[in-house]
CSV table of C-alpha atoms in Angstrom, one decimal:
chain,number,residue,atom,x,y,z
R,29,UNK,CA,7.3,13.9,2.0
R,30,UNK,CA,9.7,15.8,4.9
R,31,UNK,CA,12.7,12.9,4.1
R,32,UNK,CA,11.7,12.8,0.1
R,33,UNK,CA,12.1,16.7,0.1
R,34,UNK,CA,16.0,16.3,2.2
R,35,UNK,CA,16.8,13.8,0.1
R,36,UNK,CA,16.3,15.8,-2.9
R,37,UNK,CA,18.1,18.5,-1.8
R,38,UNK,CA,21.1,17.2,0.3
R,39,UNK,CA,21.7,15.2,-3.2
R,40,UNK,CA,21.6,17.8,-5.5
R,41,UNK,CA,24.1,19.7,-3.1
R,42,UNK,CA,27.0,16.8,-2.5
R,43,UNK,CA,26.4,15.9,-6.5
R,44,UNK,CA,27.3,19.8,-7.1
R,45,UNK,CA,29.9,19.9,-4.7
R,46,UNK,CA,31.6,17.3,-6.1
R,47,UNK,CA,31.3,18.3,-9.2
R,48,UNK,CA,32.9,21.9,-8.1
R,49,UNK,CA,35.6,20.5,-6.4
R,50,UNK,CA,36.3,18.8,-9.7
R,51,UNK,CA,35.8,21.7,-11.9
R,52,UNK,CA,38.7,22.9,-14.2
R,53,UNK,CA,37.3,26.1,-14.7
R,54,UNK,CA,35.4,24.9,-18.1
R,55,UNK,CA,31.8,26.3,-18.9
R,56,UNK,CA,30.1,29.5,-18.5
R,57,UNK,CA,29.2,28.9,-14.6
R,58,UNK,CA,30.9,26.5,-11.8
R,59,UNK,CA,28.6,23.7,-10.5
R,60,UNK,CA,27.8,25.7,-7.0
R,61,UNK,CA,27.1,28.7,-9.2
R,62,UNK,CA,24.5,26.9,-11.6
R,63,UNK,CA,22.9,24.9,-8.5
R,64,UNK,CA,22.5,28.7,-6.8
R,65,UNK,CA,20.7,30.3,-10.1
R,66,UNK,CA,18.3,27.3,-10.7
R,67,UNK,CA,16.9,27.3,-7.2
R,68,UNK,CA,16.4,31.4,-7.7
R,69,UNK,CA,15.1,30.6,-11.2
R,70,UNK,CA,12.7,27.7,-10.0
R,71,UNK,CA,11.6,30.2,-6.6
R,72,UNK,CA,10.5,32.7,-8.9
R,73,UNK,CA,8.7,30.6,-11.7
R,74,UNK,CA,6.5,28.8,-9.0
R,75,UNK,CA,4.9,31.6,-7.8
R,76,UNK,CA,4.3,33.3,-11.7
R,77,UNK,CA,3.2,29.4,-12.0
R,78,UNK,CA,1.3,29.5,-9.4
R,79,UNK,CA,-0.3,33.6,-10.5
R,80,UNK,CA,-1.5,32.2,-13.5
R,81,UNK,CA,-3.1,29.1,-12.0
R,82,UNK,CA,-5.2,31.4,-10.1
R,83,UNK,CA,-8.1,32.3,-13.0
R,84,UNK,CA,-7.7,28.9,-14.1
R,85,UNK,CA,-8.4,27.3,-10.7
R,86,UNK,CA,-11.4,29.4,-10.1
R,87,UNK,CA,-13.3,29.4,-13.6
R,88,UNK,CA,-12.8,25.5,-12.6
R,89,UNK,CA,-14.3,25.4,-9.2
R,90,UNK,CA,-16.4,28.1,-10.1
R,91,UNK,CA,-18.0,25.3,-13.0
R,92,UNK,CA,-18.2,22.5,-10.1
R,93,UNK,CA,-20.1,24.5,-7.4
R,94,UNK,CA,-22.7,25.5,-10.0
R,95,UNK,CA,-22.3,21.8,-11.4
R,96,UNK,CA,-23.0,20.6,-7.2
R,97,UNK,CA,-25.5,22.8,-6.2
R,98,UNK,CA,-27.9,21.8,-9.2
R,99,UNK,CA,-27.1,18.4,-7.7
R,100,UNK,CA,-25.2,16.7,-10.0
R,101,UNK,CA,-23.0,14.2,-7.3
R,102,UNK,CA,-26.7,13.0,-6.2
R,103,UNK,CA,-27.9,12.4,-9.6
R,104,UNK,CA,-24.5,10.6,-10.1
R,105,UNK,CA,-24.8,8.8,-7.2
R,106,UNK,CA,-28.8,7.7,-8.6
R,107,UNK,CA,-27.3,6.3,-11.0
R,108,UNK,CA,-24.3,4.0,-10.0
R,109,UNK,CA,-25.6,2.9,-6.9
R,110,UNK,CA,-27.9,-0.5,-8.3
R,111,UNK,CA,-23.7,-1.3,-9.5
R,112,UNK,CA,-22.2,-0.2,-6.5
R,113,UNK,CA,-24.6,-2.9,-4.7
R,114,UNK,CA,-23.5,-5.6,-6.5
R,115,UNK,CA,-19.5,-4.3,-6.0
R,116,UNK,CA,-20.2,-4.5,-2.5
R,117,UNK,CA,-22.1,-7.6,-1.3
R,118,UNK,CA,-21.4,-6.8,2.0
R,119,UNK,CA,-23.0,-3.2,2.5
R,120,UNK,CA,-26.7,-2.8,2.8
R,121,UNK,CA,-27.9,-0.6,0.4
R,122,UNK,CA,-29.6,1.9,2.2
R,123,UNK,CA,-26.6,2.3,5.1
R,124,UNK,CA,-25.2,5.8,5.1
R,125,UNK,CA,-21.8,4.1,4.0
R,126,UNK,CA,-23.1,3.1,0.7
R,127,UNK,CA,-24.2,6.9,-0.1
R,128,UNK,CA,-20.3,8.2,1.4
R,129,UNK,CA,-19.2,5.4,-1.0
R,130,UNK,CA,-21.1,6.5,-4.0
R,131,UNK,CA,-20.7,10.5,-3.7
R,132,UNK,CA,-16.5,9.9,-3.2
R,133,UNK,CA,-16.4,8.8,-6.9
R,134,UNK,CA,-19.0,10.8,-8.0
R,135,UNK,CA,-16.8,13.8,-6.9
R,136,UNK,CA,-13.4,12.4,-7.8
R,137,UNK,CA,-15.5,11.5,-11.5
R,138,UNK,CA,-15.8,15.1,-11.5
R,139,UNK,CA,-11.9,16.0,-10.1
R,140,UNK,CA,-13.8,17.6,-6.7
R,141,UNK,CA,-11.3,16.9,-4.5
R,142,UNK,CA,-12.5,19.3,-2.0
R,143,UNK,CA,-15.6,17.0,-2.1
R,144,UNK,CA,-14.1,13.9,-2.2
R,145,UNK,CA,-11.9,13.4,0.5
R,146,UNK,CA,-14.4,14.0,4.0
R,147,UNK,CA,-16.6,11.9,1.7
R,148,UNK,CA,-13.8,9.5,2.0
R,149,UNK,CA,-12.9,9.8,5.3
R,150,UNK,CA,-17.1,9.7,5.9
R,151,UNK,CA,-17.4,6.2,3.5
R,152,UNK,CA,-14.7,4.5,6.2
R,153,UNK,CA,-16.3,5.8,9.5
R,154,UNK,CA,-19.1,3.8,8.0
R,155,UNK,CA,-17.9,0.8,6.7
R,156,UNK,CA,-15.9,0.6,10.3
R,157,UNK,CA,-19.7,0.4,11.8
R,158,UNK,CA,-20.0,-2.7,9.6
R,159,UNK,CA,-16.3,-4.6,10.2
R,160,UNK,CA,-16.6,-6.7,13.0
R,161,UNK,CA,-13.1,-6.7,13.0
R,162,UNK,CA,-11.9,-2.6,14.5
R,163,UNK,CA,-8.5,-2.3,13.9
R,164,UNK,CA,-8.6,-5.0,10.9
R,165,UNK,CA,-9.4,-3.6,7.5
R,166,UNK,CA,-12.3,-5.3,5.9
R,167,UNK,CA,-12.5,-6.8,2.7
R,168,UNK,CA,-15.4,-3.0,2.2
R,169,UNK,CA,-12.7,-1.1,2.8
R,170,UNK,CA,-9.7,-2.7,0.7
R,171,UNK,CA,-12.3,-2.4,-2.0
R,172,UNK,CA,-12.9,0.9,-1.6
R,173,UNK,CA,-9.9,2.4,-1.2
R,174,UNK,CA,-8.2,0.3,-4.1
R,175,UNK,CA,-10.9,1.9,-6.4
R,176,UNK,CA,-10.6,5.4,-4.5
R,177,UNK,CA,-6.4,5.5,-5.4
R,178,UNK,CA,-7.8,4.5,-9.0
R,179,UNK,CA,-11.0,5.8,-10.2
R,180,UNK,CA,-12.6,6.5,-13.1
R,181,UNK,CA,-11.9,10.5,-13.8
R,182,UNK,CA,-14.0,12.2,-16.8
R,183,UNK,CA,-12.6,15.5,-15.4
R,184,UNK,CA,-9.2,16.0,-14.2
R,185,UNK,CA,-9.8,20.0,-13.3
R,186,UNK,CA,-6.5,20.7,-11.4
R,187,UNK,CA,-4.2,18.9,-14.0
R,188,UNK,CA,-6.3,20.7,-16.5
R,189,UNK,CA,-5.8,24.1,-15.0
R,190,UNK,CA,-1.7,23.3,-14.7
R,191,UNK,CA,-1.7,23.0,-18.2
R,192,UNK,CA,-3.8,26.2,-18.9
R,193,UNK,CA,-1.3,28.2,-16.8
R,194,UNK,CA,1.8,26.9,-18.8
R,195,UNK,CA,0.4,27.9,-22.1
R,196,UNK,CA,-0.7,25.2,-23.5
R,197,UNK,CA,-2.5,24.7,-26.6
R,198,UNK,CA,-4.5,22.1,-25.3
R,199,UNK,CA,-5.0,21.7,-21.6
R,200,UNK,CA,-8.2,19.7,-22.5
R,201,UNK,CA,-6.5,17.1,-24.3
R,202,UNK,CA,-6.1,15.0,-21.8
R,203,UNK,CA,-9.4,14.2,-21.1
R,204,UNK,CA,-9.5,11.5,-23.5
R,205,UNK,CA,-6.4,9.7,-22.1
R,206,UNK,CA,-7.2,10.6,-18.6
R,207,UNK,CA,-10.9,8.3,-18.9
R,208,UNK,CA,-9.3,5.6,-20.3
R,209,UNK,CA,-6.0,5.4,-18.0
R,210,UNK,CA,-8.5,5.6,-15.3
R,211,UNK,CA,-11.0,3.2,-16.5
R,212,UNK,CA,-7.5,0.7,-16.9
R,213,UNK,CA,-6.7,1.5,-13.3
R,214,UNK,CA,-10.1,1.2,-11.8
R,215,UNK,CA,-10.4,-2.4,-12.8
R,216,UNK,CA,-7.3,-3.4,-12.2
R,217,UNK,CA,-8.1,-2.2,-8.4
R,218,UNK,CA,-11.3,-4.2,-8.7
R,219,UNK,CA,-10.5,-7.5,-10.0
R,220,UNK,CA,-7.1,-7.4,-7.5
R,221,UNK,CA,-8.9,-6.7,-4.0
R,222,UNK,CA,-11.7,-9.5,-5.3
R,223,UNK,CA,-8.7,-12.0,-6.2
R,224,UNK,CA,-6.3,-11.4,-2.9
R,225,UNK,CA,-9.4,-11.4,-0.5
R,226,UNK,CA,-9.1,-15.0,-1.4
R,227,UNK,CA,-5.8,-15.4,-0.3
R,228,UNK,CA,-5.6,-12.9,2.6
R,229,UNK,CA,-7.2,-14.7,6.0
R,230,UNK,CA,-10.4,-12.8,6.7
R,231,UNK,CA,-10.9,-10.4,9.2
R,232,UNK,CA,-10.8,-11.9,13.0
R,233,UNK,CA,-14.0,-10.1,15.1
R,234,UNK,CA,-13.2,-8.3,18.6
R,235,UNK,CA,-14.3,-8.8,21.4
R,236,UNK,CA,-14.7,-5.2,21.5
R,237,UNK,CA,-14.8,-2.2,19.6
R,238,UNK,CA,-11.5,-0.2,19.5
R,239,UNK,CA,-12.5,3.7,19.4
R,240,UNK,CA,-12.0,5.7,16.3
R,241,UNK,CA,-9.2,8.5,16.6
R,242,UNK,CA,-10.2,12.5,16.0
R,243,UNK,CA,-11.8,12.9,12.2
R,244,UNK,CA,-8.7,14.1,10.6
R,245,UNK,CA,-9.0,16.3,7.2
R,246,UNK,CA,-6.0,16.7,4.5
R,247,UNK,CA,-4.9,19.8,3.0
R,248,UNK,CA,-3.7,20.4,-0.4
R,249,UNK,CA,0.3,19.9,0.7
R,250,UNK,CA,-0.8,16.1,-0.4
R,251,UNK,CA,-3.6,16.5,-2.5
R,252,UNK,CA,-6.6,17.1,-0.8
R,253,UNK,CA,-8.4,20.1,0.2
R,254,UNK,CA,-9.7,20.5,3.3
R,255,UNK,CA,-13.2,20.3,4.5
R,256,UNK,CA,-15.9,21.3,2.4
R,257,UNK,CA,-20.0,22.4,3.0
R,258,UNK,CA,-22.2,19.4,2.0
R,259,UNK,CA,-25.1,20.9,-0.6
R,260,UNK,CA,-28.8,19.3,1.4
R,261,UNK,CA,-29.3,16.9,-1.7
R,262,UNK,CA,-26.3,15.4,-1.1
R,263,UNK,CA,-25.9,15.5,2.8
R,264,UNK,CA,-29.2,13.3,2.0
R,265,UNK,CA,-27.4,10.6,-0.3
R,266,UNK,CA,-24.9,10.1,2.4
R,267,UNK,CA,-28.0,9.2,4.7
R,268,UNK,CA,-28.8,6.6,2.2
R,269,UNK,CA,-31.8,8.2,1.5
R,270,UNK,CA,-31.8,9.6,-1.7
R,271,UNK,CA,-33.4,6.0,-3.8
R,272,UNK,CA,-31.9,4.9,-6.8
R,273,UNK,CA,-32.4,4.9,-10.7
R,274,UNK,CA,-33.0,1.3,-12.3
R,275,UNK,CA,-30.8,-0.9,-12.8
R,276,UNK,CA,-31.0,-0.1,-16.7
R,277,UNK,CA,-30.4,3.3,-16.3
R,278,UNK,CA,-27.0,2.0,-14.7
R,279,UNK,CA,-26.6,0.0,-17.4
R,280,UNK,CA,-27.0,2.9,-20.0
R,281,UNK,CA,-25.2,5.2,-18.6
R,282,UNK,CA,-21.8,2.3,-18.0
R,283,UNK,CA,-22.5,2.0,-21.7
R,284,UNK,CA,-22.9,5.6,-22.5
R,285,UNK,CA,-18.8,6.0,-21.3
R,286,UNK,CA,-17.6,3.0,-22.6
R,287,UNK,CA,-18.7,3.9,-26.1
R,288,UNK,CA,-16.9,7.1,-25.6
R,289,UNK,CA,-13.7,5.3,-24.8
R,290,UNK,CA,-13.0,4.3,-28.6
R,291,UNK,CA,-14.5,7.7,-30.1
R,292,UNK,CA,-11.5,9.4,-27.8
R,293,UNK,CA,-9.3,7.1,-29.4
R,294,UNK,CA,-10.1,7.7,-32.7
R,295,UNK,CA,-11.1,11.3,-32.5
R,296,UNK,CA,-9.3,12.4,-29.8
R,297,UNK,CA,-8.0,15.4,-31.3
R,298,UNK,CA,-10.9,16.7,-32.3
R,299,UNK,CA,-12.6,15.8,-29.7
R,300,UNK,CA,-10.7,18.2,-27.4
R,301,UNK,CA,-11.1,21.3,-28.4
R,302,UNK,CA,-14.6,21.4,-27.7
R,303,UNK,CA,-14.7,20.2,-24.0
R,304,UNK,CA,-13.3,23.7,-22.1
R,305,UNK,CA,-16.1,25.5,-24.0
R,306,UNK,CA,-18.6,22.7,-24.2
R,307,UNK,CA,-17.9,22.0,-20.2
R,308,UNK,CA,-18.8,25.7,-19.2
R,309,UNK,CA,-22.0,25.8,-21.6
R,310,UNK,CA,-23.1,22.8,-20.3
R,311,UNK,CA,-22.7,23.3,-16.4
R,312,UNK,CA,-24.0,26.1,-16.9
R,313,UNK,CA,-27.7,25.2,-18.2
R,314,UNK,CA,-27.4,22.5,-16.2
R,315,UNK,CA,-27.3,24.9,-13.4
R,316,UNK,CA,-30.3,27.1,-15.1
R,317,UNK,CA,-32.4,24.1,-15.6
R,318,UNK,CA,-32.1,23.0,-12.5
R,319,UNK,CA,-32.8,27.3,-10.6
R,320,UNK,CA,-29.1,27.2,-9.5
R,321,UNK,CA,-28.2,30.6,-8.8
R,322,UNK,CA,-25.0,30.0,-11.3
R,323,UNK,CA,-23.6,33.6,-10.9
R,324,UNK,CA,-23.7,33.9,-7.2
R,325,UNK,CA,-22.6,29.7,-6.9
R,326,UNK,CA,-19.7,29.9,-9.5
R,327,UNK,CA,-18.5,33.3,-7.4
R,328,UNK,CA,-19.1,31.6,-4.6
R,329,UNK,CA,-16.5,28.6,-6.4
R,330,UNK,CA,-14.2,31.0,-7.9
R,331,UNK,CA,-13.6,32.0,-4.2
R,332,UNK,CA,-12.3,28.3,-3.3
R,333,UNK,CA,-10.5,28.3,-6.7
R,334,UNK,CA,-8.5,31.7,-5.5
R,335,UNK,CA,-8.3,30.1,-2.3
R,336,UNK,CA,-6.5,26.5,-2.8
R,337,UNK,CA,-4.3,28.6,-6.2
R,338,UNK,CA,-3.0,30.6,-3.2
R,339,UNK,CA,-2.4,27.9,-0.7
R,340,UNK,CA,-0.6,25.8,-2.7
R,341,UNK,CA,2.3,28.5,-3.6
R,342,UNK,CA,4.5,27.3,-0.6
R,343,UNK,CA,4.7,24.1,-2.1
R,344,UNK,CA,4.9,24.6,-5.6
R,345,UNK,CA,8.3,26.9,-4.1
R,346,UNK,CA,9.5,24.1,-1.6
R,347,UNK,CA,9.3,20.8,-4.8
R,348,UNK,CA,10.4,23.2,-7.5
R,349,UNK,CA,13.3,24.4,-6.0
R,350,UNK,CA,14.3,20.9,-4.5
R,351,UNK,CA,13.6,19.6,-8.5
R,352,UNK,CA,15.4,22.5,-9.6
R,353,UNK,CA,18.2,21.7,-7.8
R,354,UNK,CA,18.2,17.7,-8.6
R,355,UNK,CA,18.4,18.7,-12.0
R,356,UNK,CA,21.2,21.4,-12.2
R,357,UNK,CA,23.3,19.3,-9.9
R,358,UNK,CA,23.2,16.6,-12.3
R,359,UNK,CA,22.1,14.0,-10.4
R,360,UNK,CA,18.9,13.6,-12.4
R,361,UNK,CA,20.7,12.9,-15.2
R,362,UNK,CA,23.2,10.0,-13.3
R,363,UNK,CA,19.5,8.5,-11.5
R,364,UNK,CA,17.5,8.7,-14.5
R,365,UNK,CA,19.7,7.7,-17.2
R,366,UNK,CA,20.1,3.9,-17.2
R,367,UNK,CA,16.9,3.5,-16.2
R,368,UNK,CA,15.4,5.8,-18.8
R,369,UNK,CA,17.6,3.7,-21.9
R,370,UNK,CA,15.5,0.9,-20.8
R,371,UNK,CA,11.6,2.3,-19.5
R,372,UNK,CA,11.7,4.6,-23.2
R,373,UNK,CA,11.5,1.4,-25.0
R,374,UNK,CA,8.4,0.9,-24.2
R,375,UNK,CA,7.1,4.8,-23.8
R,376,UNK,CA,8.2,5.6,-20.9
R,377,UNK,CA,10.7,8.7,-21.3
R,378,UNK,CA,13.1,9.3,-18.8
R,379,UNK,CA,12.1,12.8,-18.7
R,380,UNK,CA,8.5,11.1,-17.0
R,381,UNK,CA,10.0,8.8,-14.7
R,382,UNK,CA,10.3,10.8,-11.8
R,383,UNK,CA,6.5,11.7,-12.2
R,384,UNK,CA,6.2,8.0,-12.2
R,385,UNK,CA,8.3,7.1,-9.2
R,386,UNK,CA,6.8,10.4,-6.9
R,387,UNK,CA,2.9,9.8,-7.7
R,388,UNK,CA,1.8,7.3,-5.2
R,389,UNK,CA,4.2,8.9,-2.2
R,390,UNK,CA,3.7,12.5,-3.0
R,391,UNK,CA,0.7,14.7,-4.2
R,392,UNK,CA,2.6,17.8,-3.7
R,393,UNK,CA,5.4,16.1,-5.0
R,394,UNK,CA,4.7,15.0,-8.1
R,395,UNK,CA,2.3,17.7,-8.6
R,396,UNK,CA,6.2,19.9,-8.8
R,397,UNK,CA,7.7,17.2,-11.0
R,398,UNK,CA,4.6,17.2,-12.9
R,399,UNK,CA,4.8,21.7,-13.0
R,400,UNK,CA,8.7,21.4,-13.5
R,401,UNK,CA,8.3,19.9,-16.5
R,402,UNK,CA,5.5,21.2,-17.8
R,403,UNK,CA,7.8,24.5,-17.6
R,404,UNK,CA,10.4,23.0,-19.7
R,405,UNK,CA,11.1,24.3,-22.4
R,406,UNK,CA,12.5,22.0,-23.6
R,407,UNK,CA,9.6,19.8,-22.4
R,408,UNK,CA,6.3,21.6,-22.7
R,409,UNK,CA,2.7,20.7,-21.8
R,410,UNK,CA,2.1,19.4,-26.0
R,411,UNK,CA,4.7,17.2,-26.4
R,412,UNK,CA,4.5,13.4,-25.3
R,413,UNK,CA,6.3,13.7,-22.4
R,414,UNK,CA,3.9,16.6,-21.6
R,415,UNK,CA,0.6,14.8,-22.3
R,416,UNK,CA,1.9,11.4,-20.6
R,417,UNK,CA,3.1,12.7,-17.3
R,418,UNK,CA,-0.5,15.1,-17.1
R,419,UNK,CA,-2.5,11.5,-17.7
R,420,UNK,CA,-0.5,10.0,-14.9
R,421,UNK,CA,-1.2,13.0,-12.4
R,422,UNK,CA,-4.8,12.5,-13.5
R,423,UNK,CA,-5.4,9.2,-13.3
R,424,UNK,CA,-3.5,8.0,-10.2
R,425,UNK,CA,-3.3,9.0,-6.7
R,426,UNK,CA,-0.9,9.1,-3.9
R,427,UNK,CA,-1.6,5.8,-2.6
R,428,UNK,CA,0.5,5.8,0.5
R,429,UNK,CA,-1.3,9.4,2.1
R,430,UNK,CA,-4.7,7.9,1.3
R,431,UNK,CA,-3.5,4.2,3.3
R,432,UNK,CA,-2.8,6.6,5.9
R,433,UNK,CA,-5.4,9.4,6.1
R,434,UNK,CA,-8.7,6.6,4.7
R,435,UNK,CA,-7.4,4.2,7.6
R,436,UNK,CA,-5.9,6.5,10.1
R,437,UNK,CA,-9.4,7.8,10.3
R,438,UNK,CA,-10.9,4.2,11.8
R,439,UNK,CA,-7.9,3.5,13.3
R,440,UNK,CA,-7.0,0.5,10.9
R,441,UNK,CA,-3.5,-1.2,11.7
R,442,UNK,CA,-3.6,-4.5,10.1
R,443,UNK,CA,-3.9,-3.3,6.2
R,444,UNK,CA,-4.5,-7.1,4.9
R,445,UNK,CA,-4.1,-6.8,0.9
R,446,UNK,CA,-4.7,-2.9,0.8
R,447,UNK,CA,-1.2,-2.2,-0.4
R,448,UNK,CA,-1.2,-4.5,-2.7
R,449,UNK,CA,-4.3,-3.9,-4.7
R,450,UNK,CA,-3.8,-0.4,-4.7
R,451,UNK,CA,-0.2,-0.4,-6.3
R,452,UNK,CA,-1.8,-3.1,-8.5
R,453,UNK,CA,-3.5,-0.4,-9.8
R,454,UNK,CA,-1.3,2.2,-10.1
R,455,UNK,CA,1.0,0.1,-12.7
R,456,UNK,CA,-2.2,-0.2,-14.1
R,457,UNK,CA,-3.2,3.7,-14.8
R,458,UNK,CA,0.9,4.4,-15.3
R,459,UNK,CA,0.6,1.8,-18.2
R,460,UNK,CA,-2.5,2.5,-19.2
R,461,UNK,CA,-1.6,6.3,-19.6
R,462,UNK,CA,1.6,5.5,-21.4
R,463,UNK,CA,-0.9,3.1,-24.0
R,464,UNK,CA,-3.1,5.9,-24.9
R,465,UNK,CA,-0.9,8.8,-24.8
R,466,UNK,CA,1.0,7.2,-27.0
R,467,UNK,CA,-1.6,6.1,-29.1
R,468,UNK,CA,-2.8,9.6,-29.3
R,469,UNK,CA,0.1,12.0,-29.3
R,470,UNK,CA,3.1,9.4,-30.2
């Protein structure tokens, strides 16, 4: 991200400087003057955006804390365990790795980045215990990584919060589009990982184990949110002792999700207004039924949301100022113009290209680009482009960062087919986002 940040600023300065030298005095403002004004405006706008984001983040993380305290993660884990055992045949059903994998995916599905990251790192550590070739990614590691960068998302809470803060009349309208896009990306992740492992040399067992480096947990700067204390039930599931529901329950749940997809395509606009009110009533009712002290848990989660919203202000200032400079200098138009003419023919407008290109590289960068697009009066959160970039943000992951953090936590140096599988999933997610957003909002 250091290189990307500096490159954006430097290119913007050079382009504006060249335009300033050639400026003939026409127009209201000189190019360098316009560049400086855009920087100040972007810095002010980033803080205003973050302030508006605080309340919405507090609301959603408060509700998610109630759900987590009630054991929703564990319920999901028990539901999908029979399917996961078949998907990861190398991992014993009662091994702690299986529990960590399931809880990571469950947390991602609910938009709980706080819980997903420690679960994911723990899963990699447990998978490394089963890995006969230390330092080389096993098939299970690659598959888990590919799924993690594309996992099915039922509730993209962070993006919904950002859309609400940007003044969207339908902030939850991306729930159906994100669900469809992540189903596409997850399917491709699984297929590509399984297919590519046949053409890549299997890991060679090592004579001695290489000690794993000290565990590193990421912060919000690149898409994570630091370590989160686990509920007792979640900790039990992590150790593989929570059991599983019968296979027919898993199949029924999967069928229900699959049946929801055509409903979102046909009635997405009608369903969307019900999502946020229904979510609050549903999760609080779930907490009451599970005898959770919902008020205390909600306040605890809301406090986490407040801290997260405040923590992202420096990142928003940095990236929004850089993006504002890039736009004001004219560099963005020079870069995107030729590419956008081609991609717009397939439903990917030029304004969305920076988001699609930056998302696999930097979570904070993509988040800042998303914020700038949603705040742009010429685009807005409820335009086709606004829905599209929101869906891309909610349905794809910071692939290279996840690769670095998860594999780095266990000292994996030989990635085998992890990058092609993850990038294939990213491409499928973007293609799925374009297709479903065009179908609903094009």
